């Protein structure tokens, strides 16, 4: 027998219920999307000799491009952070629109820098969040040049789109234009989340 409580629990876990007004969202930053054990600096340290050698090669050399491609492939395949699965989070970023109807953006990729996926290549999947807005919370198309702080339920989910691939899905999200005078990353001395 399905009870009201079990149905609510199922809908919440599946992301079919919007974030409740009283629910507190954990503010995270882009660095939090990568597990600490797989920080990009560790990958770069592994290729320290190759990077030093790369600096001796002429720009655009075939050998140099192969080195860069090898390093980039490893960075692109860093895992997502399982500690974020099912959490209600807030994350500031930029919009790469996917589903636009009547001047409103209903789904999009949230990315760490302006122009990603449109003017420059997409970030790796662990730095790209597929976002679907809650009913009535679509973003206005004329505002997507601004950074937005998006809040919703984060799940680990691979999504392939025409603009790029993501390793996360932020469900039933709502957002607000993010303040221009605030960086998207914490100050260097602040402690990252999970």
C-alpha positions in Angstrom: 0.0 0.0 0.0 1.4 3.4 -1.0 1.1 6.0 1.8 1.2 9.7 1.4 4.6 9.8 3.2 6.2 7.1 1.0 4.9 8.9 -2.1 6.4 12.2 -1.0 9.7 10.5 -0.2 9.7 8.8 -3.6 8.9 12.0 -5.4 11.6 14.0 -3.5 14.3 11.4 -4.2 13.4 11.3 -7.8 13.5 15.0 -8.1 9.8 15.4 -9.1 8.9 17.7 -6.2 10.3 21.2 -6.2 12.6 22.5 -3.5 10.4 23.6 -0.6 10.6 27.3 0.4 11.8 26.5 3.9 14.5 24.0 2.8 18.0 25.3 3.2 20.3 24.9 0.2 24.0 24.3 0.6 26.0 26.9 -1.4 28.7 25.1 -3.4 31.3 26.3 -5.8 32.6 24.8 -9.0 35.6 23.3 -7.3 33.2 21.2 -5.1 32.0 19.4 -8.2 35.3 17.4 -8.3 36.1 15.0 -5.4 39.1 16.3 -3.5 40.9 13.0 -4.3 40.8 13.9 -8.0 41.8 17.6 -7.9 43.0 18.8 -11.3 46.3 19.9 -9.7 47.1 16.2 -9.0 46.7 15.5 -12.7 48.9 18.4 -13.7 51.5 17.3 -11.1 51.6 13.9 -12.8 52.5 15.5 -16.1 55.0 18.0 -14.7 57.9 16.8 -16.9 55.7 16.8 -20.0 54.5 20.3 -19.2 58.1 21.5 -18.8 59.0 19.9 -22.1 55.9 21.4 -23.7 57.3 24.9 -22.8 60.3 24.2 -25.0 58.3 23.3 -28.1 57.1 25.8 -30.7 53.5 26.9 -30.5 51.2 24.7 -32.5 53.7 21.8 -32.9 52.2 18.4 -33.5 54.1 16.9 -30.6 52.9 19.7 -28.3 49.3 19.2 -29.4 49.5 15.5 -28.5 50.8 16.3 -25.0 48.0 18.9 -24.5 45.4 16.4 -25.8 46.6 13.7 -23.4 46.4 15.9 -20.4 43.1 17.4 -21.5 41.5 14.0 -21.9 42.5 13.0 -18.4 41.1 16.3 -17.0 37.9 15.8 -19.0 37.4 12.4 -17.4 37.7 13.4 -13.8 34.8 11.9 -11.8 31.8 13.7 -10.4 31.4 14.2 -6.6 29.1 11.5 -5.2 28.7 13.5 -2.0 26.5 16.0 -3.9 24.0 13.3 -5.0 20.5 14.2 -3.8 21.5 17.4 -2.0 19.7 20.6 -2.3 22.4 23.1 -3.5 22.9 26.6 -4.8 25.5 27.2 -7.5 26.3 30.3 -9.4 27.3 30.1 -13.1 26.4 31.1 -16.6 23.7 29.9 -18.9 24.0 28.0 -22.1 20.3 27.7 -23.2 18.8 24.4 -24.5 15.0 24.6 -24.3 13.7 28.1 -25.2 9.9 28.7 -25.5 8.1 32.0 -25.7 11.2 34.0 -24.6 11.8 31.7 -21.6 14.6 29.3 -21.0 13.3 26.0 -19.4 16.4 23.9 -19.5 20.1 24.8 -20.0 23.7 24.0 -19.1 25.1 25.8 -16.1 28.8 26.4 -16.7 31.6 28.1 -14.7 32.5 30.8 -17.3 30.7 33.1 -19.8 30.6 31.8 -23.3 31.2 28.2 -22.5 29.5 25.8 -25.0 28.6 28.7 -27.3 31.7 30.8 -28.0 34.3 28.4 -26.6 34.3 24.6 -26.1 32.3 23.1 -23.3 33.9 22.4 -19.9 34.3 18.8 -18.9 31.2 17.0 -17.7 32.2 17.3 -14.1 32.1 21.1 -14.5 28.8 21.2 -16.4 25.4 21.0 -14.8 22.2 20.2 -16.8 19.4 22.3 -15.3 15.7 21.9 -15.6 13.6 24.7 -14.0 10.7 24.1 -11.7 7.2 25.0 -13.1 6.9 28.7 -13.4 10.6 29.3 -12.8 12.0 29.5 -16.3 14.6 32.2 -16.9 14.0 35.2 -19.2 15.9 34.8 -22.4 16.9 38.5 -22.3 18.8 38.0 -19.0 21.0 35.0 -19.9 24.1 37.1 -20.4 24.2 37.5 -16.6 25.5 35.0 -14.0 22.7 33.2 -12.2 22.6 31.6 -8.8 20.6 28.4 -9.3 19.0 26.4 -6.5 17.6 22.9 -6.8 18.1 19.2 -6.1 21.4 17.9 -7.5 21.6 14.4 -8.9 24.5 12.6 -10.6 23.3 12.0 -14.1 25.1 12.0 -17.5 23.4 14.1 -20.1 24.5 14.6 -23.7 23.3 17.8 -25.4 24.0 19.6 -28.6 26.1 22.1 -26.6 28.0 19.8 -24.3 27.9 16.9 -21.9 27.1 17.1 -18.2 27.7 14.9 -15.3 25.1 16.5 -13.0 21.4 17.3 -13.2 20.0 20.2 -11.1 16.2 19.4 -10.9 13.2 21.7 -10.2 15.6 24.6 -10.1 14.9 28.3 -9.5 17.4 31.1 -10.0 18.2 34.7 -9.5 20.6 37.0 -11.2 23.9 36.8 -9.3 25.5 40.0 -8.0 28.1 41.4 -10.4 30.5 42.3 -7.6 30.9 38.8 -6.3 33.3 36.2 -7.8 31.9 32.7 -8.6 34.6 31.0 -6.5 35.3 31.5 -2.8 38.1 33.6 -1.5 41.4 31.5 -1.5 41.4 31.2 2.3 37.8 29.9 2.5 37.1 26.2 3.1 35.4 24.3 0.2 32.2 22.4 0.9 32.1 18.5 0.8 
